[in-house]
């Protein structure tokens, strides 16, 4: 069982839809990262959070420490949001050794 | 451009050859990380540096792999006697480690080097 899991694995949405990607983890973490990876490999950090909620533009990330669960929401989705979204946990015992989830591949259709 | 850069972006090599990748972190960042990502998977931690000191290495990093950060700035990752199983995307990231208990450590990623071993 992976220490960081994501669902769904693949997601196709119509432009304008509200999207939710889920992340659950089994290790104690000091922070959770949400990352975006476009075709070609480059990774962009979207959020780093350890509690509550953060918002940036159309993106919202939430975390529930007790339930060991985080969600990434995209409002008014757009084709340019098509990418792989990866959540990653920074373990409390060694928070530089980030543990990555397998990623959720999102495709937004016009 | 003040982001993390990696060179080369793509490398194709024959099995048994040695390859070296370079990572230039964001200039004021004191930590530098190497990850490996195979197709359809999330990245896996390989090793990281605090300035020039290599603090931790994953068991994934066999004896054929070596990483250096000689002056605490750029880093190189060398793979000797490459094998087909080494084919992957090699990602570098950097961060600024604040000496505050519980402080976060946001990592900034480079574009990666895609290695193909024939």
Tab-separated table of N, CA and C in Angstrom, chain A:
chain	number	residue	atom	x	y	z
A	1	UNK	N	0.872	-1.192	0.000
A	1	UNK	CA	0.000	0.000	0.000
A	1	UNK	C	0.897	1.226	0.000
A	2	UNK	N	0.642	2.150	-0.949
A	2	UNK	CA	1.434	3.365	-0.995
A	2	UNK	C	1.127	4.242	0.203
A	3	UNK	N	2.153	4.977	0.639
A	3	UNK	CA	1.947	5.868	1.780
A	3	UNK	C	1.134	7.091	1.405
A	4	UNK	N	1.160	7.465	0.141
A	4	UNK	CA	0.350	8.584	-0.358
A	4	UNK	C	-0.450	8.076	-1.551
A	5	UNK	N	-1.744	8.201	-1.462
A	5	UNK	CA	-2.604	7.729	-2.537
A	5	UNK	C	-3.472	8.872	-3.047
A	6	UNK	N	-3.856	8.740	-4.312
A	6	UNK	CA	-4.695	9.759	-4.930
A	6	UNK	C	-5.855	9.114	-5.655
A	7	UNK	N	-6.944	9.851	-5.735
A	7	UNK	CA	-8.069	9.422	-6.551
A	7	UNK	C	-8.760	10.647	-7.130
A	8	UNK	N	-9.304	10.531	-8.344
A	8	UNK	CA	-9.151	9.362	-9.204
A	8	UNK	C	-7.774	9.324	-9.859
A	9	UNK	N	-7.496	8.252	-10.543
A	9	UNK	CA	-6.225	8.143	-11.255
A	9	UNK	C	-6.272	8.981	-12.531
A	10	UNK	N	-7.428	8.935	-13.185
A	10	UNK	CA	-7.651	9.711	-14.407
A	10	UNK	C	-8.984	10.422	-14.294
A	11	UNK	N	-9.054	11.600	-14.864
A	11	UNK	CA	-10.275	12.395	-14.775
A	11	UNK	C	-10.447	13.197	-16.054
A	12	UNK	N	-11.630	13.087	-16.641
A	12	UNK	CA	-11.970	13.894	-17.811
A	12	UNK	C	-13.161	14.770	-17.454
A	13	UNK	N	-13.054	16.049	-17.750
A	13	UNK	CA	-14.109	16.990	-17.387
A	13	UNK	C	-14.402	17.909	-18.564
A	14	UNK	N	-15.616	18.433	-18.567
A	14	UNK	CA	-15.971	19.443	-19.554
A	14	UNK	C	-15.517	20.805	-19.049
A	15	UNK	N	-15.135	21.646	-19.957
A	15	UNK	CA	-14.742	22.999	-19.594
A	15	UNK	C	-15.826	23.647	-18.737
A	16	UNK	N	-15.418	24.289	-17.663
A	16	UNK	CA	-16.356	24.968	-16.778
A	16	UNK	C	-16.752	24.156	-15.562
A	17	UNK	N	-16.477	22.859	-15.588
A	17	UNK	CA	-16.875	22.009	-14.462
A	17	UNK	C	-16.004	22.268	-13.236
A	18	UNK	N	-16.574	21.948	-12.085
A	18	UNK	CA	-15.854	22.000	-10.814
A	18	UNK	C	-15.189	20.646	-10.610
A	19	UNK	N	-13.893	20.672	-10.317
A	19	UNK	CA	-13.112	19.429	-10.248
A	19	UNK	C	-12.562	19.239	-8.848
A	20	UNK	N	-12.604	18.009	-8.377
A	20	UNK	CA	-12.000	17.661	-7.084
A	20	UNK	C	-11.067	16.473	-7.258
A	21	UNK	N	-9.864	16.619	-6.755
A	21	UNK	CA	-8.888	15.531	-6.719
A	21	UNK	C	-8.568	15.276	-5.255
A	22	UNK	N	-8.568	14.011	-4.885
A	22	UNK	CA	-8.376	13.641	-3.492
A	22	UNK	C	-7.026	13.006	-3.232
A	23	UNK	N	-6.529	13.224	-2.034
A	23	UNK	CA	-5.251	12.667	-1.613
A	23	UNK	C	-5.396	12.163	-0.182
A	24	UNK	N	-4.977	10.941	0.056
A	24	UNK	CA	-4.957	10.425	1.420
A	24	UNK	C	-3.568	9.875	1.709
A	25	UNK	N	-3.174	9.962	2.961
A	25	UNK	CA	-1.828	9.553	3.314
A	25	UNK	C	-1.839	8.798	4.628
A	26	UNK	N	-0.875	7.935	4.799
A	26	UNK	CA	-0.855	7.085	5.997
A	26	UNK	C	0.270	7.455	6.963
A	27	UNK	N	1.188	8.319	6.548
A	27	UNK	CA	2.286	8.719	7.417
A	27	UNK	C	1.966	10.056	8.075
A	28	UNK	N	2.579	10.305	9.235
A	28	UNK	CA	2.446	11.619	9.838
A	28	UNK	C	3.241	12.629	9.045
A	29	UNK	N	2.616	13.718	8.692
A	29	UNK	CA	3.297	14.684	7.849
A	29	UNK	C	3.342	16.046	8.524
A	30	UNK	N	4.350	16.827	8.132
A	30	UNK	CA	4.444	18.202	8.611
A	30	UNK	C	3.856	19.167	7.594
A	31	UNK	N	3.777	18.744	6.356
A	31	UNK	CA	3.202	19.595	5.309
A	31	UNK	C	2.804	18.723	4.131
A	32	UNK	N	1.864	19.220	3.372
A	32	UNK	CA	1.453	18.506	2.167
A	32	UNK	C	1.572	19.459	0.984
A	33	UNK	N	2.110	18.937	-0.100
A	33	UNK	CA	2.304	19.723	-1.307
A	33	UNK	C	1.319	19.269	-2.383
A	34	UNK	N	0.849	20.226	-3.147
A	34	UNK	CA	0.153	19.919	-4.393
A	34	UNK	C	0.994	20.476	-5.530
A	35	UNK	N	1.229	19.627	-6.526
A	35	UNK	CA	2.101	19.977	-7.639
A	35	UNK	C	1.364	19.736	-8.939
A	36	UNK	N	1.763	20.469	-9.962
A	36	UNK	CA	1.171	20.309	-11.288
A	36	UNK	C	2.285	19.957	-12.262
A	37	UNK	N	2.054	18.936	-13.070
A	37	UNK	CA	3.057	18.511	-14.040
A	37	UNK	C	2.433	18.452	-15.422
A	38	UNK	N	2.997	19.287	-16.314
A	38	UNK	CA	2.503	19.306	-17.679
A	38	UNK	C	3.271	18.302	-18.527
A	39	UNK	N	2.692	17.901	-19.657
A	39	UNK	CA	3.422	17.021	-20.579
A	39	UNK	C	4.796	17.598	-20.876
A	40	UNK	N	5.810	16.751	-20.883
A	40	UNK	CA	7.171	17.257	-21.058
A	40	UNK	C	7.927	17.269	-19.751
A	41	UNK	N	7.217	17.158	-18.628
A	41	UNK	CA	7.882	16.868	-17.376
A	41	UNK	C	7.956	17.950	-16.339
A	42	UNK	N	7.951	19.242	-16.712
A	42	UNK	CA	8.170	20.285	-15.730
A	42	UNK	C	7.128	20.273	-14.628
A	43	UNK	N	7.585	20.420	-13.401
A	43	UNK	CA	6.687	20.405	-12.243
A	43	UNK	C	6.620	21.797	-11.641
A	44	UNK	N	5.414	22.208	-11.308
A	44	UNK	CA	5.194	23.512	-10.673
A	44	UNK	C	4.533	23.277	-9.325
A	45	UNK	N	5.036	23.925	-8.303
A	45	UNK	CA	4.435	23.816	-6.988
A	45	UNK	C	3.200	24.708	-6.924
A	46	UNK	N	2.063	24.119	-6.564
A	46	UNK	CA	0.829	24.889	-6.466
A	46	UNK	C	0.586	25.367	-5.032
A	47	UNK	N	0.674	24.442	-4.109
A	47	UNK	CA	0.397	24.763	-2.713
A	47	UNK	C	1.315	23.947	-1.807
A	48	UNK	N	1.621	24.538	-0.657
A	48	UNK	CA	2.158	23.775	0.450
A	48	UNK	C	1.309	24.158	1.657
A	49	UNK	N	0.702	23.166	2.310
A	49	UNK	CA	-0.151	23.497	3.437
A	49	UNK	C	-0.023	22.468	4.546
A	50	UNK	N	-0.222	22.931	5.756
A	50	UNK	CA	-0.156	22.039	6.909
A	50	UNK	C	-1.459	22.032	7.694
A	51	UNK	N	-2.361	22.955	7.376
A	51	UNK	CA	-3.669	22.966	8.029
A	51	UNK	C	-4.616	23.827	7.204
A	52	UNK	N	-5.908	23.570	7.394
A	52	UNK	CA	-6.918	24.455	6.836
A	52	UNK	C	-7.019	24.452	5.332
A	53	UNK	N	-6.958	25.630	4.775
A	53	UNK	CA	-7.320	25.819	3.381
A	53	UNK	C	-6.469	26.928	2.786
A	54	UNK	N	-6.123	26.765	1.497
A	54	UNK	CA	-5.448	27.844	0.774
A	54	UNK	C	-6.112	28.013	-0.586
A	55	UNK	N	-6.100	29.232	-1.067
A	55	UNK	CA	-6.739	29.540	-2.355
A	55	UNK	C	-5.788	30.370	-3.198
A	56	UNK	N	-5.723	29.995	-4.471
A	56	UNK	CA	-4.938	30.793	-5.407
A	56	UNK	C	-5.656	30.781	-6.744
A	57	UNK	N	-6.259	31.915	-7.055
A	57	UNK	CA	-7.031	31.981	-8.299
A	57	UNK	C	-8.183	31.004	-8.262
A	58	UNK	N	-8.236	30.124	-9.252
A	58	UNK	CA	-9.332	29.139	-9.328
A	58	UNK	C	-9.014	27.850	-8.579
A	59	UNK	N	-7.874	27.800	-7.953
A	59	UNK	CA	-7.448	26.595	-7.247
A	59	UNK	C	-7.644	26.767	-5.737
A	60	UNK	N	-8.154	25.710	-5.129
A	60	UNK	CA	-8.339	25.688	-3.680
A	60	UNK	C	-7.800	24.366	-3.167
A	61	UNK	N	-7.000	24.418	-2.116
A	61	UNK	CA	-6.501	23.189	-1.490
A	61	UNK	C	-6.935	23.182	-0.041
A	62	UNK	N	-7.395	22.023	0.414
A	62	UNK	CA	-7.796	21.864	1.809
A	62	UNK	C	-7.092	20.652	2.389
A	63	UNK	N	-6.936	20.654	3.706
A	63	UNK	CA	-6.338	19.506	4.360
A	63	UNK	C	-7.030	19.265	5.694
A	64	UNK	N	-7.265	17.997	6.006
A	64	UNK	CA	-7.816	17.587	7.278
A	64	UNK	C	-6.790	16.673	7.928
A	65	UNK	N	-6.074	17.226	8.893
A	65	UNK	CA	-4.960	16.486	9.494
A	65	UNK	C	-5.454	15.235	10.220
A	66	UNK	N	-6.581	15.369	10.919
A	66	UNK	CA	-7.094	14.225	11.692
A	66	UNK	C	-7.452	13.059	10.774
A	67	UNK	N	-8.046	13.387	9.630
A	67	UNK	CA	-8.461	12.326	8.704
A	67	UNK	C	-7.364	11.956	7.722
A	68	UNK	N	-6.241	12.661	7.757
A	68	UNK	CA	-5.130	12.418	6.841
A	68	UNK	C	-5.617	12.460	5.399
A	69	UNK	N	-6.237	13.559	5.074
A	69	UNK	CA	-6.851	13.696	3.756
A	69	UNK	C	-6.722	15.144	3.277
A	70	UNK	N	-6.470	15.277	1.989
A	70	UNK	CA	-6.411	16.599	1.380
A	70	UNK	C	-7.148	16.557	0.053
A	71	UNK	N	-7.684	17.689	-0.333
A	71	UNK	CA	-8.352	17.801	-1.626
A	71	UNK	C	-7.842	19.024	-2.366
A	72	UNK	N	-7.790	18.882	-3.674
A	72	UNK	CA	-7.492	20.004	-4.562
A	72	UNK	C	-8.732	20.237	-5.414
A	73	UNK	N	-9.234	21.456	-5.398
A	73	UNK	CA	-10.405	21.803	-6.184
A	73	UNK	C	-10.013	22.806	-7.259
A	74	UNK	N	-10.612	22.627	-8.419
A	74	UNK	CA	-10.440	23.592	-9.506
A	74	UNK	C	-11.828	24.085	-9.891
A	75	UNK	N	-12.047	25.372	-9.764
A	75	UNK	CA	-13.335	25.925	-10.159
A	75	UNK	C	-13.257	26.424	-11.599
A	76	UNK	N	-14.397	26.380	-12.291
A	76	UNK	CA	-14.473	26.861	-13.677
A	76	UNK	C	-13.304	26.334	-14.503
A	77	UNK	N	-13.202	25.008	-14.567
A	77	UNK	CA	-12.045	24.381	-15.226
A	77	UNK	C	-11.921	24.814	-16.683
A	78	UNK	N	-10.678	24.785	-17.141
A	78	UNK	CA	-10.323	25.250	-18.479
A	78	UNK	C	-9.374	24.232	-19.093
A	79	UNK	N	-9.382	24.103	-20.424
A	79	UNK	CA	-8.455	23.144	-21.055
A	79	UNK	C	-6.999	23.321	-20.644
A	80	UNK	N	-6.593	24.549	-20.339
A	80	UNK	CA	-5.192	24.734	-19.938
A	80	UNK	C	-4.893	24.135	-18.558
A	81	UNK	N	-5.936	23.724	-17.838
A	81	UNK	CA	-5.736	23.037	-16.556
A	81	UNK	C	-5.349	21.574	-16.766
A	82	UNK	N	-5.432	21.095	-17.996
A	82	UNK	CA	-5.095	19.700	-18.287
A	82	UNK	C	-3.633	19.443	-17.939
A	83	UNK	N	-3.428	18.499	-17.045
A	83	UNK	CA	-2.085	18.212	-16.534
A	83	UNK	C	-2.208	17.037	-15.575
A	84	UNK	N	-1.075	16.619	-15.051
A	84	UNK	CA	-1.073	15.645	-13.960
A	84	UNK	C	-0.917	16.417	-12.652
A	85	UNK	N	-1.760	16.111	-11.696
A	85	UNK	CA	-1.718	16.761	-10.394
A	85	UNK	C	-1.218	15.750	-9.365
A	86	UNK	N	-0.186	16.143	-8.658
A	86	UNK	CA	0.488	15.227	-7.737
A	86	UNK	C	0.411	15.793	-6.330
A	87	UNK	N	0.014	14.971	-5.378
A	87	UNK	CA	0.135	15.400	-3.993
A	87	UNK	C	1.338	14.704	-3.376
A	88	UNK	N	1.958	15.354	-2.445
A	88	UNK	CA	3.185	14.828	-1.848
A	88	UNK	C	3.234	15.230	-0.384
A	89	UNK	N	3.568	14.278	0.474
A	89	UNK	CA	3.637	14.540	1.901
A	89	UNK	C	5.073	14.657	2.372
A	90	UNK	N	5.317	15.623	3.243
A	90	UNK	CA	6.629	15.775	3.862
A	90	UNK	C	6.548	15.127	5.244
A	91	UNK	N	7.151	13.938	5.431
A	91	UNK	CA	7.008	13.233	6.710
A	91	UNK	C	7.562	14.035	7.883
A	92	UNK	N	6.917	13.915	9.032
A	92	UNK	CA	7.382	14.625	10.224
A	92	UNK	C	8.798	14.210	10.601
A	93	UNK	N	9.103	12.938	10.390
A	93	UNK	CA	10.403	12.419	10.803
A	93	UNK	C	11.529	12.866	9.874
A	94	UNK	N	11.190	13.203	8.642
A	94	UNK	CA	12.225	13.588	7.681
A	94	UNK	C	11.575	14.361	6.537
A	95	UNK	N	11.238	15.617	6.816
A	95	UNK	CA	10.358	16.297	5.864
A	95	UNK	C	11.042	16.733	4.581
A	96	UNK	N	12.325	16.478	4.463
A	96	UNK	CA	12.948	16.692	3.164
A	96	UNK	C	12.739	15.509	2.231
A	97	UNK	N	12.475	14.342	2.768
A	97	UNK	CA	12.249	13.155	1.942
A	97	UNK	C	10.775	13.063	1.599
A	98	UNK	N	10.372	13.944	0.719
A	98	UNK	CA	8.965	14.039	0.342
A	98	UNK	C	8.506	12.744	-0.320
A	99	UNK	N	7.311	12.300	0.057
A	99	UNK	CA	6.727	11.089	-0.529
A	99	UNK	C	5.619	11.521	-1.476
A	100	UNK	N	5.749	11.114	-2.723
A	100	UNK	CA	4.827	11.558	-3.752
A	100	UNK	C	3.725	10.532	-3.994
A	101	UNK	N	2.542	11.029	-4.290
A	101	UNK	CA	1.477	10.167	-4.764
A	101	UNK	C	1.694	9.851	-6.239
A	102	UNK	N	0.863	8.957	-6.784
A	102	UNK	CA	1.049	8.526	-8.167
A	102	UNK	C	0.569	9.537	-9.195
A	103	UNK	N	-0.162	10.557	-8.749
A	103	UNK	CA	-0.644	11.560	-9.688
A	103	UNK	C	-2.056	11.281	-10.187
A	104	UNK	N	-2.751	12.337	-10.512
A	104	UNK	CA	-4.065	12.264	-11.156
A	104	UNK	C	-3.964	12.979	-12.485
A	105	UNK	N	-4.253	12.273	-13.548
A	105	UNK	CA	-4.190	12.863	-14.880
A	105	UNK	C	-5.529	13.501	-15.217
A	106	UNK	N	-5.526	14.811	-15.391
A	106	UNK	CA	-6.746	15.568	-15.666
A	106	UNK	C	-6.754	16.039	-17.117
A	107	UNK	N	-7.861	15.802	-17.771
A	107	UNK	CA	-8.066	16.301	-19.122
A	107	UNK	C	-9.349	17.104	-19.147
A	108	UNK	N	-9.255	18.373	-19.513
A	108	UNK	CA	-10.438	19.232	-19.591
A	108	UNK	C	-10.750	19.480	-21.058
A	109	UNK	N	-11.942	19.079	-21.440
A	109	UNK	CA	-12.349	19.141	-22.844
A	109	UNK	C	-13.139	20.410	-23.104
A	110	UNK	N	-12.812	21.108	-24.197
A	110	UNK	CA	-13.547	22.360	-24.497
A	110	UNK	C	-15.032	22.088	-24.757
